[in-house]
Tab-separated table of C-alpha atoms in Angstrom:
chain	number	residue	atom	x	y	z
A	258	MET	CA	0.234	-0.263	0.044
A	259	THR	CA	1.527	3.170	-1.189
A	260	VAL	CA	1.747	5.972	1.887
A	261	MET	CA	0.589	9.567	1.042
A	262	GLN	CA	2.942	12.449	2.340
A	263	THR	CA	2.102	15.560	3.246
A	264	PRO	CA	2.937	18.559	0.858
A	265	ALA	CA	5.811	19.094	3.767
A	266	GLU	CA	6.661	15.731	4.043
A	267	SER	CA	7.577	16.019	-0.035
A	268	ARG	CA	9.183	19.046	0.867
A	269	LEU	CA	11.965	17.493	2.471
A	270	HIS	CA	11.844	14.358	0.617
A	271	ALA	CA	12.372	16.523	-2.200
A	272	GLU	CA	15.253	18.532	-0.510
A	273	LYS	CA	17.049	15.142	0.821
A	274	LEU	CA	17.097	13.908	-2.463
A	275	GLY	CA	18.271	16.706	-4.071
A	276	LEU	CA	21.093	17.024	-1.522
A	277	LEU	CA	22.051	13.242	-1.902
A	278	ARG	CA	22.751	13.730	-5.593
A	279	GLU	CA	25.110	16.661	-4.617
A	280	LEU	CA	27.027	14.451	-2.979
A	281	GLU	CA	30.314	12.940	-4.341
A	282	LEU	CA	29.755	9.740	-2.522
A	283	PHE	CA	27.150	9.011	-4.271
A	284	SER	CA	27.961	10.448	-7.969
A	285	GLY	CA	27.413	7.739	-10.315
A	286	LEU	CA	23.856	6.724	-9.511
A	287	SER	CA	21.070	6.735	-11.031
A	288	GLU	CA	17.949	8.526	-9.916
A	289	ALA	CA	16.610	5.040	-8.875
A	290	ASP	CA	19.235	4.326	-6.457
A	291	ILE	CA	19.430	7.601	-4.881
A	292	GLU	CA	15.619	7.807	-4.333
A	293	ALA	CA	16.465	3.806	-2.688
A	294	ILE	CA	19.532	5.081	-0.785
A	295	GLY	CA	17.063	8.315	0.806
A	296	HIS	CA	14.552	5.642	2.458
A	297	ALA	CA	17.406	4.349	3.720
A	298	THR	CA	19.404	7.252	5.633
A	299	THR	CA	18.184	10.022	8.073
A	300	MET	CA	18.389	13.409	7.503
A	301	THR	CA	19.213	16.250	10.328
A	302	HIS	CA	19.185	20.025	10.296
A	303	CYS	CA	21.615	21.352	12.684
A	304	ARG	CA	21.850	24.712	13.845
A	305	PRO	CA	25.340	26.579	14.180
A	306	GLY	CA	27.106	26.160	17.470
A	307	GLN	CA	25.655	22.530	17.780
A	308	VAL	CA	27.992	19.471	18.324
A	309	ILE	CA	27.658	16.730	15.630
A	310	LEU	CA	29.861	14.598	17.035
A	311	SER	CA	31.901	13.701	20.141
A	312	PRO	CA	34.172	10.273	21.862
A	313	ASP	CA	30.844	10.038	23.990
A	314	ASP	CA	28.443	8.981	21.017
A	315	PRO	CA	27.774	5.415	20.274
A	316	PRO	CA	30.500	4.092	17.697
A	317	ASP	CA	27.363	3.278	15.605
A	318	ARG	CA	26.702	6.015	12.766
A	319	ILE	CA	28.086	7.457	10.174
A	320	HIS	CA	27.609	10.956	9.360
A	321	ILE	CA	27.470	11.990	6.012
A	322	LEU	CA	27.599	16.180	5.437
A	323	LYS	CA	25.289	17.398	3.104
A	324	LYS	CA	24.865	21.107	3.669
A	325	GLY	CA	27.415	23.240	5.763
A	326	GLN	CA	30.044	24.279	7.586
A	327	VAL	CA	31.941	21.916	10.212
A	328	ARG	CA	34.956	22.603	12.615
A	329	VAL	CA	36.798	19.191	14.171
A	330	TYR	CA	38.540	19.908	16.801
A	331	ARG	CA	40.068	17.927	19.939
A	332	VAL	CA	40.245	18.620	23.696
A	333	THR	CA	43.422	19.136	25.229
A	334	PRO	CA	44.318	18.014	28.901
A	335	ASP	CA	43.788	21.608	30.225
A	336	GLY	CA	40.349	21.877	28.296
A	337	ARG	CA	41.461	24.105	25.225
A	338	GLN	CA	39.486	23.582	21.960
A	339	LEU	CA	42.314	22.461	19.460
A	340	THR	CA	40.944	23.105	15.958
A	341	LEU	CA	42.055	20.298	13.571
A	342	ASP	CA	40.218	21.653	9.880
A	343	LEU	CA	37.278	22.759	8.500
A	344	TYR	CA	35.066	20.518	6.314
A	345	ASP	CA	32.290	21.603	3.851
A	346	LYS	CA	29.387	19.095	2.188
A	347	GLY	CA	30.573	15.571	1.284
A	348	THR	CA	32.654	15.045	4.668
A	349	ILE	CA	31.827	11.573	6.376
A	350	LEU	CA	32.106	11.524	10.065
A	351	GLY	CA	31.502	9.033	12.609
A	352	ASP	CA	32.665	5.493	12.852
A	353	MET	CA	35.737	5.683	11.271
A	354	ARG	CA	37.019	2.548	11.724
A	355	LEU	CA	34.718	1.031	9.238
A	356	LEU	CA	36.554	3.325	6.673
A	357	GLY	CA	39.999	2.813	7.487
A	358	GLN	CA	40.399	5.912	9.144
A	359	ASP	CA	40.562	7.276	13.304
A	360	ARG	CA	41.535	11.292	12.520
A	361	LEU	CA	38.173	11.720	14.205
A	362	ALA	CA	38.941	9.714	17.809
A	363	GLU	CA	38.520	11.468	20.731
A	364	GLY	CA	37.472	14.068	18.331
A	365	TYR	CA	34.578	16.884	18.322
A	366	ALA	CA	32.550	18.024	14.824
A	367	GLU	CA	30.531	21.170	15.282
A	368	ALA	CA	28.194	22.947	13.400
A	369	ILE	CA	29.526	26.436	11.942
A	370	ASP	CA	26.429	27.147	10.556
A	371	ALA	CA	23.303	25.873	9.497
A	372	ALA	CA	24.014	22.372	8.409
A	373	VAL	CA	22.326	19.321	6.959
A	374	ILE	CA	23.769	15.768	7.954
A	375	CYS	CA	22.774	12.045	6.759
A	376	THR	CA	23.047	9.748	8.933
A	377	ILE	CA	23.858	5.903	8.363
A	378	SER	CA	24.791	2.566	10.334
A	379	PRO	CA	27.994	1.249	9.678
A	380	ASP	CA	25.723	-1.960	8.436
A	381	GLU	CA	23.353	0.111	6.385
A	382	LEU	CA	26.733	1.443	4.705
A	383	ARG	CA	27.831	-2.259	3.763
A	384	LYS	CA	24.575	-3.092	2.503
A	385	LEU	CA	24.531	-0.309	0.257
A	386	VAL	CA	28.352	-0.708	-1.185
A	387	GLU	CA	27.045	-4.176	-1.468
A	388	ARG	CA	24.076	-3.182	-3.714
A	389	TYR	CA	26.089	-0.282	-5.321
A	390	PRO	CA	29.506	-0.964	-6.136
A	391	THR	CA	29.964	2.898	-7.266
A	392	ILE	CA	29.603	3.820	-3.616
A	393	GLY	CA	32.400	1.644	-2.814
A	394	VAL	CA	34.380	2.792	-4.923
A	395	ASN	CA	33.734	6.459	-4.173
A	396	ILE	CA	34.575	5.969	-0.366
A	397	ILE	CA	38.434	4.687	-1.667
A	398	THR	CA	38.624	7.724	-4.097
A	399	PHE	CA	37.180	9.706	-0.924
A	400	LEU	CA	39.623	8.323	1.683
A	401	SER	CA	42.718	8.281	-0.892
A	402	ARG	CA	42.323	11.326	-1.021
A	403	ARG	CA	42.232	12.210	2.680
A	404	LEU	CA	45.258	10.256	3.023
A	405	GLN	CA	47.277	12.558	0.612
A	406	GLU	CA	45.834	15.767	2.619
A	407	ALA	CA	47.017	14.377	6.168
A	408	GLU	CA	50.502	13.164	4.590
A	409	ARG	CA	51.022	16.706	2.816
A	410	GLU	CA	49.960	17.951	6.682
A	411	LEU	CA	52.795	16.382	8.051
A	412	GLU	CA	55.367	16.973	5.790
A	413	ALA	CA	54.375	20.628	5.880
A	414	MET	CA	54.560	20.507	10.024
A	415	ALA	CA	58.252	18.883	9.786
A	416	TYR	CA	59.683	20.509	6.743
A	417	ASN	CA	57.870	24.013	6.318
A	418	ARG	CA	58.233	27.391	8.277
A	419	VAL	CA	55.115	29.472	9.729
A	420	GLY	CA	55.048	31.412	6.422
A	421	GLN	CA	54.627	28.548	4.235
A	422	ARG	CA	52.325	26.855	6.303
A	423	LEU	CA	49.861	29.237	6.392
A	424	ALA	CA	50.082	30.042	2.367
A	425	ARG	CA	49.595	26.406	2.303
A	426	LYS	CA	46.279	26.330	4.239
A	427	LEU	CA	45.000	29.644	3.127
A	428	ILE	CA	45.433	27.850	-0.730
A	429	ASP	CA	43.746	24.855	0.903
A	430	LEU	CA	40.609	26.776	2.428
A	431	ALA	CA	40.408	29.030	-0.685
A	432	GLN	CA	40.156	25.869	-2.800
A	433	ARG	CA	37.463	24.461	-0.761
A	434	PHE	CA	35.412	27.665	0.649
A	435	GLY	CA	36.478	30.616	-1.914
A	436	VAL	CA	34.417	32.825	-3.679
A	437	GLU	CA	35.912	34.446	-6.143
A	438	THR	CA	35.062	38.520	-6.223
A	439	VAL	CA	36.593	42.187	-7.749
A	440	ARG	CA	39.485	42.693	-5.254
A	441	GLY	CA	39.952	38.716	-4.775
A	442	THR	CA	39.410	35.358	-3.767
A	443	LEU	CA	37.247	35.460	-0.313
A	444	ILE	CA	38.022	32.859	2.472
A	445	LYS	CA	33.568	32.134	3.125
A	446	ALA	CA	34.531	30.328	6.283
A	447	ARG	CA	34.307	32.063	9.682
A	448	LEU	CA	37.988	31.596	11.186
A	449	THR	CA	39.490	33.273	14.386
A	450	GLN	CA	43.200	33.243	14.832
A	451	GLN	CA	43.395	30.935	17.216
A	452	GLU	CA	41.799	28.262	15.041
A	453	LEU	CA	43.688	28.980	12.254
A	454	ALA	CA	47.103	28.908	14.269
A	455	ASP	CA	45.896	25.275	15.600
A	456	MET	CA	45.631	24.307	12.124
A	457	ILE	CA	48.956	25.123	11.197
A	458	GLY	CA	50.498	24.554	14.469
A	459	THR	CA	51.601	27.782	15.695
A	460	THR	CA	50.778	30.447	18.709
A	461	ARG	CA	48.102	32.823	17.882
A	462	GLU	CA	51.084	35.623	18.279
A	463	THR	CA	53.321	34.088	15.953
A	464	LEU	CA	50.206	33.699	13.478
A	465	ALA	CA	49.132	37.724	13.869
A	466	HIS	CA	52.486	38.572	13.094
A	467	THR	CA	52.827	36.460	10.112
A	468	LEU	CA	48.925	37.791	8.876
A	469	ALA	CA	50.001	41.259	9.291
A	470	ASP	CA	53.288	40.457	7.364
A	471	PHE	CA	51.222	38.850	4.840
A	472	ARG	CA	49.201	42.288	4.770
A	473	GLY	CA	51.890	44.384	4.921
A	474	ARG	CA	53.090	43.000	1.557
A	475	GLY	CA	49.554	43.152	-0.271
A	476	LEU	CA	48.774	39.222	-0.255
A	477	LEU	CA	45.789	39.432	1.747
A	478	ASP	CA	43.656	41.147	3.762
A	479	THR	CA	41.271	40.138	6.898
A	480	ALA	CA	38.484	41.372	8.325
A	481	GLN	CA	35.434	39.992	10.671
A	482	HIS	CA	37.074	36.596	10.899
A	483	GLU	CA	37.642	36.376	6.831
A	484	VAL	CA	40.670	36.135	4.619
A	485	LEU	CA	40.710	37.824	1.351
A	486	ILE	CA	43.777	36.928	-1.137
A	487	ARG	CA	44.790	39.276	-3.043
A	488	ASP	CA	47.151	38.156	-4.787
A	489	ALA	CA	47.083	34.370	-5.026
A	490	GLU	CA	50.433	34.163	-7.631
A	491	ARG	CA	52.648	35.295	-4.789
A	492	LEU	CA	50.738	33.540	-2.112
A	493	CYS	CA	51.725	30.123	-4.034
A	494	GLU	CA	55.142	31.298	-4.648
A	495	VAL	CA	55.212	31.878	-0.483
A	496	ALA	CA	53.879	28.355	-0.174
A	497	GLU	CA	56.539	26.665	-2.223
A	498	GLY	CA	59.735	28.802	-0.395
A	499	GLN	CA	59.667	31.202	-3.316
A	500	GLY	CA	58.255	34.517	-2.034
A	501	GLY	CA	61.023	36.144	0.687
A	502	ASP	CA	58.944	33.958	3.397
A	503	ASP	CA	60.995	34.496	6.981
């Protein structure tokens, strides 16, 4: 028997399917496949500042960020939040053991803005991979990219100076969150100086000094927790150690 949906339920279902279609994880699937996945997952709207994931959560849920941005962080023994990175739609959060990664072990994920997450159990994901092998291929691609990113970050922390690390991180954020304007590329991710310092492994004071140096050289502008890259070419030179970074 077909269950009739109310207009509100129909809108929510259409929104869910539309967001699923946008996810790289489900690319290559047919409309019928997307419809089936929509019935196998739940969709949750999260308010800004809401903690999506914490170490206290049961290890039986996987969250796929469909919309919005999240901040991933750890809490140090003295209670300070150590920001690891920012992520946007398509990111997989949750039971990383199934996916072969553990960066979020003992970690938290917090919605920066109004976010939408798709929740699925590990068993349901296994069934989806068995039924739709394309999802398995997409997961491998996703994990390979994350592994390469982690290796680049470790290499940068070990060998690059603060200016290089900052330039590399700003270029990375611009590629993920950048919006082109007449003045340059605006990174549409609200970051405090402490959060940005955490991500490149330095102190807030050193970061502030380096940002001031970049502003003085005409590489970028900063205002209200946002960064505008004014000269991407020269910033790339700094990231590669060719821009006179001290």
